[in-house]
């Protein structure tokens, strides 16, 4: 049985960055990556961006590493193989082809999977999810002949795909279960601003609604909503959330919640096992909370820190992550923890009327008040300053008025 000093399950940006970091510090140790998808590292982010999706740039620009890179760095790449069992007692991973690999140190960086529609007739042709390169290829092919599309869900996948479908000349209707777009992560005013952009771009939105029936023989031809409205369509793109697949970790002893639980060093509860990327539910020392974050920069930095800790350093993960998207003439940015439950103070900057609206989310720690996160619509230029304020845990208890003044320069608060 092959044995590796460092074995990495999941070859996305988190897993690959960990391998790259390990190799940069140790030129001889054995390193291997097992990846369910057969591909070398590609940009998942690009899958929903117009230039790639609409074929304006060569397909090959999606690749971030080619096979040569793995060879040159002496990293064994098991592409197209899935880890199906973790036997932590024997430090062994069983793969989908029944082979087994032993490890000294293990990193799990398996990301998340698109939640599937479990619905009568939801196996009809024409129903798509966008998570993998293969998903992207299939959708890019389908838009060549589709005339009418439906997107399901009110989050970033729906926002970006609705924009893409419209650009491809497809009549697009968005169906959301909520009262407004991106509820409850955003407040209603922010949601309405985004809807304004979607509608201006010609996208129809149906609120508080769910599909009750899919019509069509083999291909989807229409959907029927709960109020019996029938909408004709040749394709449906579902953006109804993500989940982590833990089936292969059953009986391993690994502690999981929504993600795999890890401390601030990205160390899981089992000996010599670390976690990185979207799959990690980790102790965030800036926010002092255990959270799970799904974005590219967070996954990359997780990979770097996990890699360093695997080779024996002890570095806590301290990073303020962010996510930005733009389309339909609007830019949206999230930085830090943007949940705005009752325990947090929300300070508004600008307004929807000014077409520039931010919400700074503050944790009330009694004597201290610290910024935890922000949502910024058409105010992305404030992202870097807010990230710094979060990172430095600056007390803003006597600055709340200033934070609410949208002309006030946030950079002046950075000490
Ligand atoms: C369409 C789309 C657009 C996005 N756009 C943005 C954006 O604009 N900005 C941004 O910040 N983020 C964006 N994201 C999110 C970003 O891509 C992810 O946060 C990031 O890719 C997470 O990296 P990861 O390495 O943790 O996981 P992943 O990239 O998901 O990689 C994990 C890999 O592990 C493999 N795997 C899973 N289980 C197993 C197993 N049992 N055995 C072996 N291999 C396994 C998976 O097949 C996958 O290839 C986007 C995501 C999507 C889907």
Short mmCIF file of C-alpha atoms and ligand atoms in Angstrom, two decimals:
data_model
loop_
_atom_site.label_atom_id
_atom_site.label_comp_id
_atom_site.label_asym_id
_atom_site.label_seq_id
_atom_site.Cartn_x
_atom_site.Cartn_y
_atom_site.Cartn_z
CA UNK A 1 0.00 0.00 0.00
CA UNK A 2 1.38 3.42 -0.97
CA UNK A 3 2.17 5.65 1.96
CA UNK A 4 2.46 9.45 1.94
CA UNK A 5 3.86 11.77 4.54
CA UNK A 6 1.25 14.34 3.49
CA UNK A 7 -2.00 13.14 1.97
CA UNK A 8 -4.57 15.71 0.81
CA UNK A 9 -8.15 14.82 -0.01
CA UNK A 10 -9.67 17.45 -2.32
CA UNK A 11 -7.72 19.14 -5.09
CA UNK A 12 -9.42 22.55 -5.11
CA UNK A 13 -7.71 25.79 -4.15
CA UNK A 14 -7.49 24.85 -0.46
CA UNK A 15 -5.93 21.42 -1.05
CA UNK A 16 -3.59 22.60 -3.76
CA UNK A 17 -2.37 25.62 -1.79
CA UNK A 18 -1.62 23.33 1.15
CA UNK A 19 0.43 21.02 -1.12
CA UNK A 20 2.25 23.99 -2.65
CA UNK A 21 3.03 25.40 0.81
CA UNK A 22 4.30 22.06 2.10
CA UNK A 23 6.49 21.60 -0.98
CA UNK A 24 7.93 25.12 -0.63
CA UNK A 25 9.17 24.18 2.86
CA UNK A 26 10.07 20.53 2.36
CA UNK A 27 11.49 19.51 -1.01
CA UNK A 28 11.66 15.76 -0.37
CA UNK A 29 8.61 14.66 1.65
CA UNK A 30 6.05 12.56 -0.22
CA UNK A 31 2.88 14.52 -1.02
CA UNK A 32 -0.27 13.35 -2.80
CA UNK A 33 -3.62 14.90 -3.70
CA UNK A 34 -6.75 12.81 -4.26
CA UNK A 35 -9.44 14.58 -6.23
CA UNK A 36 -12.88 13.33 -7.13
CA UNK A 37 -12.97 15.56 -10.22
CA UNK A 38 -10.49 14.35 -12.85
CA UNK A 39 -9.07 17.83 -13.41
CA UNK A 40 -5.98 19.64 -12.25
CA UNK A 41 -6.67 22.91 -10.40
CA UNK A 42 -9.06 25.20 -12.25
CA UNK A 43 -10.81 28.43 -11.36
CA UNK A 44 -14.20 27.53 -9.98
CA UNK A 45 -14.89 31.25 -9.66
CA UNK A 46 -14.60 31.70 -13.42
CA UNK A 47 -17.46 29.28 -14.12
CA UNK A 48 -20.05 31.95 -13.47
CA UNK A 49 -18.21 34.93 -14.92
CA UNK A 50 -19.42 36.35 -18.25
CA UNK A 51 -16.14 36.32 -20.20
CA UNK A 52 -15.66 32.58 -19.60
CA UNK A 53 -19.29 31.50 -19.63
CA UNK A 54 -20.09 33.31 -22.86
CA UNK A 55 -16.93 32.03 -24.53
CA UNK A 56 -15.33 35.48 -24.86
CA UNK A 57 -12.03 34.11 -23.58
CA UNK A 58 -10.48 30.73 -24.46
CA UNK A 59 -11.82 27.78 -22.49
CA UNK A 60 -8.27 26.92 -21.44
CA UNK A 61 -7.96 30.09 -19.37
CA UNK A 62 -9.87 28.22 -16.65
CA UNK A 63 -6.79 26.12 -15.77
CA UNK A 64 -4.67 27.40 -12.88
CA UNK A 65 -2.24 24.44 -12.84
CA UNK A 66 -1.41 21.93 -15.54
CA UNK A 67 -0.17 18.35 -15.15
CA UNK A 68 3.42 19.47 -15.53
CA UNK A 69 3.16 21.54 -12.41
CA UNK A 70 2.30 18.46 -10.29
CA UNK A 71 5.15 16.50 -11.92
CA UNK A 72 7.69 19.28 -11.46
CA UNK A 73 6.73 19.64 -7.81
CA UNK A 74 6.73 15.89 -7.28
CA UNK A 75 3.13 15.85 -6.07
CA UNK A 76 1.22 12.68 -6.94
CA UNK A 77 -2.19 13.56 -8.32
CA UNK A 78 -4.93 10.93 -8.06
CA UNK A 79 -7.50 12.63 -10.31
CA UNK A 80 -10.96 11.14 -10.84
CA UNK A 81 -10.72 9.12 -7.62
CA UNK A 82 -12.94 9.63 -4.65
CA UNK A 83 -12.09 8.98 -1.01
CA UNK A 84 -14.83 6.64 0.15
CA UNK A 85 -13.64 5.79 3.66
CA UNK A 86 -11.37 7.21 6.32
CA UNK A 87 -9.97 4.55 8.64
CA UNK A 88 -8.37 6.85 11.18
CA UNK A 89 -7.08 4.05 13.43
CA UNK A 90 -4.97 2.62 10.62
CA UNK A 91 -4.34 6.04 9.03
CA UNK A 92 -5.72 4.79 5.77
CA UNK A 93 -7.94 6.24 3.06
CA UNK A 94 -9.90 3.88 0.82
CA UNK A 95 -10.51 5.16 -2.71
CA UNK A 96 -13.40 4.55 -5.09
CA UNK A 97 -11.33 2.06 -7.14
CA UNK A 98 -10.82 -0.02 -3.93
CA UNK A 99 -7.18 0.98 -3.65
CA UNK A 100 -5.91 2.33 -0.34
CA UNK A 101 -3.43 5.01 0.66
CA UNK A 102 -1.75 5.42 4.02
CA UNK A 103 -0.90 8.79 5.52
CA UNK A 104 1.24 10.27 8.23
CA UNK A 105 -0.59 13.59 8.07
CA UNK A 106 -3.94 14.12 6.42
CA UNK A 107 -5.70 17.23 5.11
CA UNK A 108 -9.38 17.16 4.26
CA UNK A 109 -10.24 19.91 1.78
CA UNK A 110 -13.27 18.44 0.04
CA UNK A 111 -15.30 21.65 -0.38
CA UNK A 112 -19.08 21.61 -0.57
CA UNK A 113 -21.56 20.09 -2.99
CA UNK A 114 -24.56 21.73 -4.64
CA UNK A 115 -27.77 20.82 -2.86
CA UNK A 116 -29.94 18.81 -5.24
CA UNK A 117 -33.62 19.22 -5.81
CA UNK A 118 -35.31 16.22 -4.32
CA UNK A 119 -38.59 16.55 -6.08
CA UNK A 120 -40.86 14.40 -8.28
CA UNK A 121 -39.60 14.78 -11.88
CA UNK A 122 -36.49 16.65 -10.77
CA UNK A 123 -34.43 14.14 -12.75
CA UNK A 124 -35.75 15.51 -16.07
CA UNK A 125 -33.23 16.73 -18.60
CA UNK A 126 -32.74 20.47 -18.49
CA UNK A 127 -32.30 20.84 -14.71
CA UNK A 128 -28.82 22.07 -13.86
CA UNK A 129 -26.57 22.92 -10.93
CA UNK A 130 -23.41 24.99 -11.18
CA UNK A 131 -20.60 23.73 -8.97
CA UNK A 132 -18.07 21.86 -11.09
CA UNK A 133 -16.34 22.40 -14.39
CA UNK A 134 -18.44 19.59 -15.82
CA UNK A 135 -21.62 21.39 -14.66
CA UNK A 136 -20.31 24.52 -16.36
CA UNK A 137 -19.61 22.72 -19.66
CA UNK A 138 -23.11 21.21 -19.71
CA UNK A 139 -24.81 24.56 -19.03
CA UNK A 140 -22.63 26.40 -21.56
CA UNK A 141 -23.77 23.87 -24.13
CA UNK A 142 -27.43 24.05 -23.10
CA UNK A 143 -27.64 27.84 -23.49
CA UNK A 144 -26.90 27.46 -27.20
CA UNK A 145 -30.42 26.20 -27.84
CA UNK A 146 -32.44 27.34 -24.80
CA UNK A 147 -34.96 30.12 -25.21
CA UNK A 148 -36.48 30.34 -21.75
CA UNK A 149 -34.84 29.68 -18.41
CA UNK A 150 -35.79 29.66 -14.77
CA UNK A 151 -33.42 30.14 -11.88
CA UNK A 152 -34.39 28.83 -8.47
CA UNK A 153 -33.09 30.46 -5.30
CA UNK A 154 -32.17 33.94 -4.20
CA UNK A 155 -28.41 33.92 -3.61
CA UNK A 156 -25.23 34.65 -5.50
CA UNK A 157 -25.46 31.67 -7.91
CA UNK A 158 -28.91 32.86 -9.03
CA UNK A 159 -27.75 36.47 -9.30
CA UNK A 160 -24.74 35.59 -11.43
CA UNK A 161 -26.45 32.96 -13.58
CA UNK A 162 -29.53 35.14 -14.24
CA UNK A 163 -27.16 37.83 -15.49
CA UNK A 164 -25.35 35.30 -17.71
CA UNK A 165 -28.55 33.83 -19.12
CA UNK A 166 -29.85 37.27 -19.96
CA UNK A 167 -26.58 38.15 -21.68
CA UNK A 168 -26.93 34.94 -23.70
CA UNK A 169 -30.29 36.27 -24.94
CA UNK A 170 -32.42 33.86 -22.90
CA UNK A 171 -35.72 34.98 -21.40
CA UNK A 172 -35.13 34.50 -17.66
CA UNK A 173 -37.43 34.21 -14.67
CA UNK A 174 -36.14 33.93 -11.13
CA UNK A 175 -38.20 32.08 -8.54
CA UNK A 176 -37.45 32.79 -4.90
CA UNK A 177 -39.04 31.40 -1.77
CA UNK A 178 -38.30 34.49 0.28
CA UNK A 179 -39.93 37.93 0.42
CA UNK A 180 -36.96 39.60 -1.20
CA UNK A 181 -33.60 38.76 -2.76
CA UNK A 182 -30.94 37.28 -0.45
CA UNK A 183 -33.18 37.25 2.62
CA UNK A 184 -32.23 36.90 5.46
CA UNK A 185 -28.52 37.59 4.88
CA UNK A 186 -29.28 41.08 3.56
CA UNK A 187 -31.84 43.57 4.82
CA UNK A 188 -34.85 44.31 2.67
CA UNK A 189 -33.47 47.61 1.33
CA UNK A 190 -30.31 45.90 0.03
CA UNK A 191 -32.36 43.04 -1.42
CA UNK A 192 -34.64 45.48 -3.23
CA UNK A 193 -31.64 47.33 -4.67
CA UNK A 194 -30.35 44.10 -6.19
CA UNK A 195 -33.81 43.26 -7.48
CA UNK A 196 -33.94 46.70 -9.08
CA UNK A 197 -30.81 45.84 -11.05
CA UNK A 198 -32.15 42.39 -11.98
CA UNK A 199 -35.45 43.82 -13.20
CA UNK A 200 -33.75 46.63 -15.10
CA UNK A 201 -31.75 43.91 -16.84
CA UNK A 202 -35.04 42.33 -17.96
CA UNK A 203 -35.16 39.47 -15.43
CA UNK A 204 -38.57 38.63 -14.01
CA UNK A 205 -38.76 37.76 -10.31
CA UNK A 206 -41.47 35.71 -8.66
CA UNK A 207 -41.43 35.97 -4.86
CA UNK A 208 -42.60 33.72 -2.04
CA UNK A 209 -43.08 30.90 -4.43
CA UNK A 210 -42.01 27.33 -4.99
CA UNK A 211 -42.32 24.90 -7.85
CA UNK A 212 -44.97 22.25 -7.28
CA UNK A 213 -44.64 20.35 -10.53
CA UNK A 214 -42.26 19.99 -13.43
CA UNK A 215 -43.89 19.44 -16.80
CA UNK A 216 -42.23 17.60 -19.69
CA UNK A 217 -41.67 14.12 -21.09
CA UNK A 218 -37.92 13.67 -21.01
CA UNK A 219 -36.92 17.34 -21.10
CA UNK A 220 -38.29 20.01 -18.86
CA UNK A 221 -40.94 22.05 -20.72
CA UNK A 222 -42.53 24.12 -17.96
CA UNK A 223 -42.95 24.42 -14.21
CA UNK A 224 -46.15 24.83 -12.25
CA UNK A 225 -45.93 26.96 -9.13
CA UNK A 226 -47.86 26.45 -5.93
CA UNK A 227 -50.47 29.01 -7.02
CA UNK A 228 -50.86 27.06 -10.29
CA UNK A 229 -49.04 29.61 -12.44
CA UNK A 230 -47.42 27.79 -15.33
CA UNK A 231 -44.10 29.07 -16.69
CA UNK A 232 -42.67 27.59 -19.84
CA UNK A 233 -38.93 26.95 -19.88
CA UNK A 234 -36.29 24.72 -21.49
CA UNK A 235 -33.84 24.95 -18.66
CA UNK A 236 -33.80 25.38 -14.88
CA UNK A 237 -30.71 26.38 -12.92
CA UNK A 238 -30.95 25.58 -9.22
CA UNK A 239 -28.99 27.61 -6.72
CA UNK A 240 -30.60 26.24 -3.61
CA UNK A 241 -27.60 26.03 -1.33
CA UNK A 242 -24.76 23.67 -0.58
CA UNK A 243 -23.97 20.84 1.82
CA UNK A 244 -20.93 18.81 2.87
CA UNK A 245 -20.81 15.13 2.01
CA UNK A 246 -19.80 13.27 5.17
CA UNK A 247 -20.84 9.77 4.08
CA UNK A 248 -17.23 8.71 3.62
CA UNK A 249 -16.34 9.90 7.13
CA UNK A 250 -18.89 7.70 8.90
CA UNK A 251 -17.30 5.82 11.82
CA UNK A 252 -14.05 7.77 11.43
CA UNK A 253 -14.51 9.59 14.74
CA UNK A 254 -14.18 12.97 13.02
CA UNK A 255 -16.37 15.62 14.63
CA UNK A 256 -18.73 17.36 12.21
CA UNK A 257 -21.53 19.85 12.36
CA UNK A 258 -22.49 21.63 9.11
CA UNK A 259 -18.79 21.38 8.24
CA UNK A 260 -15.88 19.45 9.73
CA UNK A 261 -15.03 21.04 13.07
CA UNK A 262 -11.56 22.48 13.48
CA UNK A 263 -9.76 24.71 15.95
CA UNK A 264 -7.97 27.98 15.12
CA UNK A 265 -5.00 25.97 13.76
CA UNK A 266 -7.40 24.19 11.38
CA UNK A 267 -6.71 21.00 13.29
CA UNK A 268 -9.57 18.49 13.50
CA UNK A 269 -10.26 16.37 16.57
CA UNK A 270 -8.36 13.30 15.23
CA UNK A 271 -4.56 12.92 15.50
CA UNK A 272 -2.68 14.39 12.50
CA UNK A 273 -5.81 15.45 10.65
CA UNK A 274 -6.35 19.03 9.44
CA UNK A 275 -9.22 20.68 7.55
CA UNK A 276 -9.23 23.55 5.04
CA UNK A 277 -11.52 25.47 2.71
CA UNK A 278 -15.29 25.50 2.34
CA UNK A 279 -15.65 22.20 4.25
CA UNK A 280 -14.04 23.59 7.44
CA UNK A 281 -16.15 24.87 10.30
CA UNK A 282 -13.35 26.50 12.20
CA UNK A 283 -12.63 28.71 15.18
CA UNK A 284 -12.25 32.22 13.78
CA UNK A 285 -10.16 34.15 16.28
CA UNK A 286 -10.94 37.56 14.82
CA UNK A 287 -14.67 37.03 15.22
CA UNK A 288 -14.29 34.72 18.23
CA UNK A 289 -16.80 32.31 16.71
CA UNK A 290 -16.86 28.92 15.04
CA UNK A 291 -17.93 29.57 11.46
CA UNK A 292 -17.92 28.10 7.97
CA UNK A 293 -17.04 30.38 5.07
CA UNK A 294 -17.41 29.66 1.34
CA UNK A 295 -15.16 31.86 -0.71
CA UNK A 296 -11.99 31.58 -2.75
CA UNK A 297 -9.62 33.78 -0.74
CA UNK A 298 -10.63 32.15 2.52
CA UNK A 299 -10.05 28.65 1.07
CA UNK A 300 -6.64 29.66 -0.31
CA UNK A 301 -5.50 31.14 2.99
CA UNK A 302 -6.86 28.11 4.87
CA UNK A 303 -4.74 25.91 2.59
CA UNK A 304 -1.64 27.96 3.30
CA UNK A 305 -2.07 27.94 7.08
CA UNK A 306 -3.08 24.26 7.22
CA UNK A 307 0.00 23.38 5.11
CA UNK A 308 2.29 25.26 7.47
CA UNK A 309 0.74 23.66 10.53
CA UNK A 310 1.02 20.20 8.98
CA UNK A 311 4.77 20.61 8.66
CA UNK A 312 5.02 21.44 12.36
CA UNK A 313 4.47 25.18 12.70
CA UNK A 314 1.74 26.45 15.00
CA UNK A 315 0.08 29.38 13.30
CA UNK A 316 -3.51 30.34 14.07
CA UNK A 317 -5.72 31.23 11.12
CA UNK A 318 -6.38 34.96 11.27
CA UNK A 319 -7.83 36.40 8.12
CA UNK A 320 -10.79 38.58 7.23
CA UNK A 321 -12.38 37.04 4.20
CA UNK A 322 -14.43 38.81 1.58
CA UNK A 323 -16.51 38.08 -1.45
CA UNK A 324 -17.43 40.39 -4.30
CA UNK A 325 -19.65 40.03 -7.30
CA UNK A 326 -20.89 42.36 -9.99
CA UNK A 327 -23.30 42.32 -12.85
CA UNK A 328 -26.31 44.15 -14.22
CA UNK A 329 -24.70 47.45 -13.32
CA UNK A 330 -24.42 46.75 -9.61
CA UNK A 331 -21.52 45.66 -7.40
CA UNK A 332 -22.02 43.68 -4.21
CA UNK A 333 -19.38 42.94 -1.57
CA UNK A 334 -19.52 41.00 1.67
CA UNK A 335 -16.67 41.26 4.15
CA UNK A 336 -16.27 39.42 7.47
CA UNK A 337 -19.32 38.01 9.20
CA UNK A 338 -22.42 39.62 7.71
CA UNK A 339 -25.05 37.97 9.84
CA UNK A 340 -27.06 40.71 11.48
CA UNK A 341 -29.00 39.04 14.27
CA UNK A 342 -30.47 41.00 17.15
CA UNK A 343 -27.27 40.93 19.18
CA UNK A 344 -25.55 43.13 16.58
CA UNK A 345 -25.82 46.80 15.80
CA UNK A 346 -26.24 47.70 12.14
CA UNK A 347 -25.04 51.11 10.98
CA UNK A 348 -26.15 52.21 7.53
CA UNK A 349 -23.88 54.14 5.19
CA UNK A 350 -25.44 55.84 2.19
CA UNK A 351 -28.85 54.74 1.03
CA UNK A 352 -30.62 52.91 -1.79
CA UNK A 353 -31.87 56.31 -3.01
CA UNK A 354 -28.26 57.40 -3.46
CA UNK A 355 -27.60 54.08 -5.23
CA UNK A 356 -24.77 53.45 -2.78
CA UNK A 357 -25.66 51.55 0.36
CA UNK A 358 -23.56 49.84 3.01
CA UNK A 359 -24.36 48.13 6.29
CA UNK A 360 -21.63 47.93 8.89
CA UNK A 361 -22.35 45.13 11.36
CA UNK A 362 -21.06 45.68 14.87
CA UNK A 363 -20.80 43.28 17.77
CA UNK A 364 -21.79 44.84 21.06
CA UNK A 365 -19.28 43.52 23.61
CA UNK A 366 -20.55 45.75 26.42
CA UNK A 367 -17.77 48.26 27.01
CA UNK A 368 -16.36 47.64 23.52
CA UNK A 369 -18.05 47.65 20.17
CA UNK A 370 -16.22 46.00 17.29
CA UNK A 371 -16.96 45.76 13.59
CA UNK A 372 -17.66 42.15 12.56
CA UNK A 373 -18.61 42.56 8.94
CA UNK A 374 -20.25 44.66 6.27
CA UNK A 375 -22.36 44.39 3.14
CA UNK A 376 -21.57 46.97 0.51
CA UNK A 377 -23.67 47.70 -2.53
CA UNK A 378 -21.98 50.01 -5.01
CA UNK A 379 -19.51 50.88 -2.22
CA UNK A 380 -16.88 48.21 -2.83
CA UNK A 381 -14.14 50.83 -2.42
CA UNK A 382 -14.71 50.65 1.36
CA UNK A 383 -13.98 46.92 1.53
CA UNK A 384 -10.26 47.17 2.33
CA UNK A 385 -10.73 49.72 5.13
CA UNK A 386 -13.50 47.69 6.75
CA UNK A 387 -11.44 44.49 6.52
CA UNK A 388 -8.61 46.27 8.37
CA UNK A 389 -10.98 47.55 11.06
CA UNK A 390 -12.28 44.01 11.59
CA UNK A 391 -8.79 42.52 11.62
CA UNK A 392 -7.52 45.01 14.19
CA UNK A 393 -10.58 44.59 16.46
CA UNK A 394 -10.80 48.37 16.77
CA UNK A 395 -13.18 49.66 19.41
CA UNK A 396 -15.72 51.89 17.63
CA UNK A 397 -18.05 52.52 20.60
CA UNK A 398 -17.59 56.31 20.40
CA UNK A 399 -17.55 56.37 16.58
CA UNK A 400 -21.00 55.08 15.76
CA UNK A 401 -22.20 58.51 14.54
CA UNK A 402 -19.21 58.86 12.28
CA UNK A 403 -19.71 55.38 10.87
CA UNK A 404 -23.21 56.43 9.85
CA UNK A 405 -21.92 59.47 7.94
CA UNK A 406 -21.32 58.18 4.42
CA UNK A 407 -18.79 60.93 3.69
CA UNK A 408 -16.67 59.97 6.67
CA UNK A 409 -13.42 58.33 5.57
CA UNK A 410 -13.25 54.94 7.30
CA UNK A 411 -9.50 54.75 6.73
CA UNK A 412 -9.04 57.46 9.38
CA UNK A 413 -10.17 54.95 12.05
CA UNK A 414 -7.36 52.52 11.27
CA UNK A 415 -4.69 52.91 13.94
C1 LIG B 1 -19.99 28.92 -9.90
C2 LIG B 1 -19.21 29.42 -8.71
C3 LIG B 1 -18.75 30.73 -8.68
C4 LIG B 1 -18.02 31.19 -7.59
N1 LIG B 1 -17.60 32.49 -7.59
C5 LIG B 1 -16.89 32.94 -6.55
C6 LIG B 1 -16.39 34.29 -6.54
O1 LIG B 1 -16.65 35.07 -7.45
N2 LIG B 1 -15.63 34.68 -5.47
C7 LIG B 1 -15.34 33.83 -4.44
O2 LIG B 1 -14.63 34.24 -3.51
N3 LIG B 1 -15.81 32.56 -4.41
C8 LIG B 1 -16.57 32.09 -5.43
N4 LIG B 1 -17.03 30.81 -5.42
C9 LIG B 1 -16.71 29.94 -4.26
C10 LIG B 1 -15.30 29.34 -4.41
O3 LIG B 1 -15.16 28.77 -5.68
C11 LIG B 1 -15.09 28.30 -3.30
O4 LIG B 1 -15.18 28.96 -2.06
C12 LIG B 1 -13.72 27.62 -3.40
O5 LIG B 1 -13.60 26.97 -4.65
C13 LIG B 1 -13.55 26.60 -2.27
O6 LIG B 1 -12.36 25.91 -2.44
P1 LIG B 1 -12.12 24.48 -1.72
O7 LIG B 1 -10.76 24.07 -2.14
O8 LIG B 1 -12.46 24.57 -0.30
O9 LIG B 1 -13.21 23.51 -2.35
P2 LIG B 1 -13.51 23.10 -3.83
O10 LIG B 1 -13.10 24.13 -4.81
O11 LIG B 1 -14.96 22.71 -3.84
O12 LIG B 1 -12.62 21.81 -4.10
C14 LIG B 1 -12.84 20.61 -3.41
C15 LIG B 1 -12.55 19.45 -4.32
O13 LIG B 1 -12.61 18.24 -3.55
C16 LIG B 1 -13.23 17.24 -4.31
N5 LIG B 1 -13.82 16.24 -3.41
C17 LIG B 1 -14.95 16.31 -2.68
N6 LIG B 1 -15.16 15.18 -1.98
C18 LIG B 1 -14.11 14.36 -2.29
C19 LIG B 1 -13.77 13.04 -1.89
N7 LIG B 1 -14.52 12.33 -1.03
N8 LIG B 1 -12.65 12.49 -2.41
C20 LIG B 1 -11.85 13.20 -3.29
N9 LIG B 1 -12.16 14.45 -3.70
C21 LIG B 1 -13.27 15.02 -3.20
C22 LIG B 1 -14.29 17.99 -5.09
O14 LIG B 1 -14.71 17.25 -6.23
C23 LIG B 1 -13.56 19.28 -5.45
O15 LIG B 1 -12.91 19.15 -6.68
C24 LIG B 1 -17.76 30.32 -6.49
C25 LIG B 1 -18.24 29.00 -6.51
C26 LIG B 1 -18.96 28.54 -7.61
C27 LIG B 1 -19.47 27.13 -7.62
#
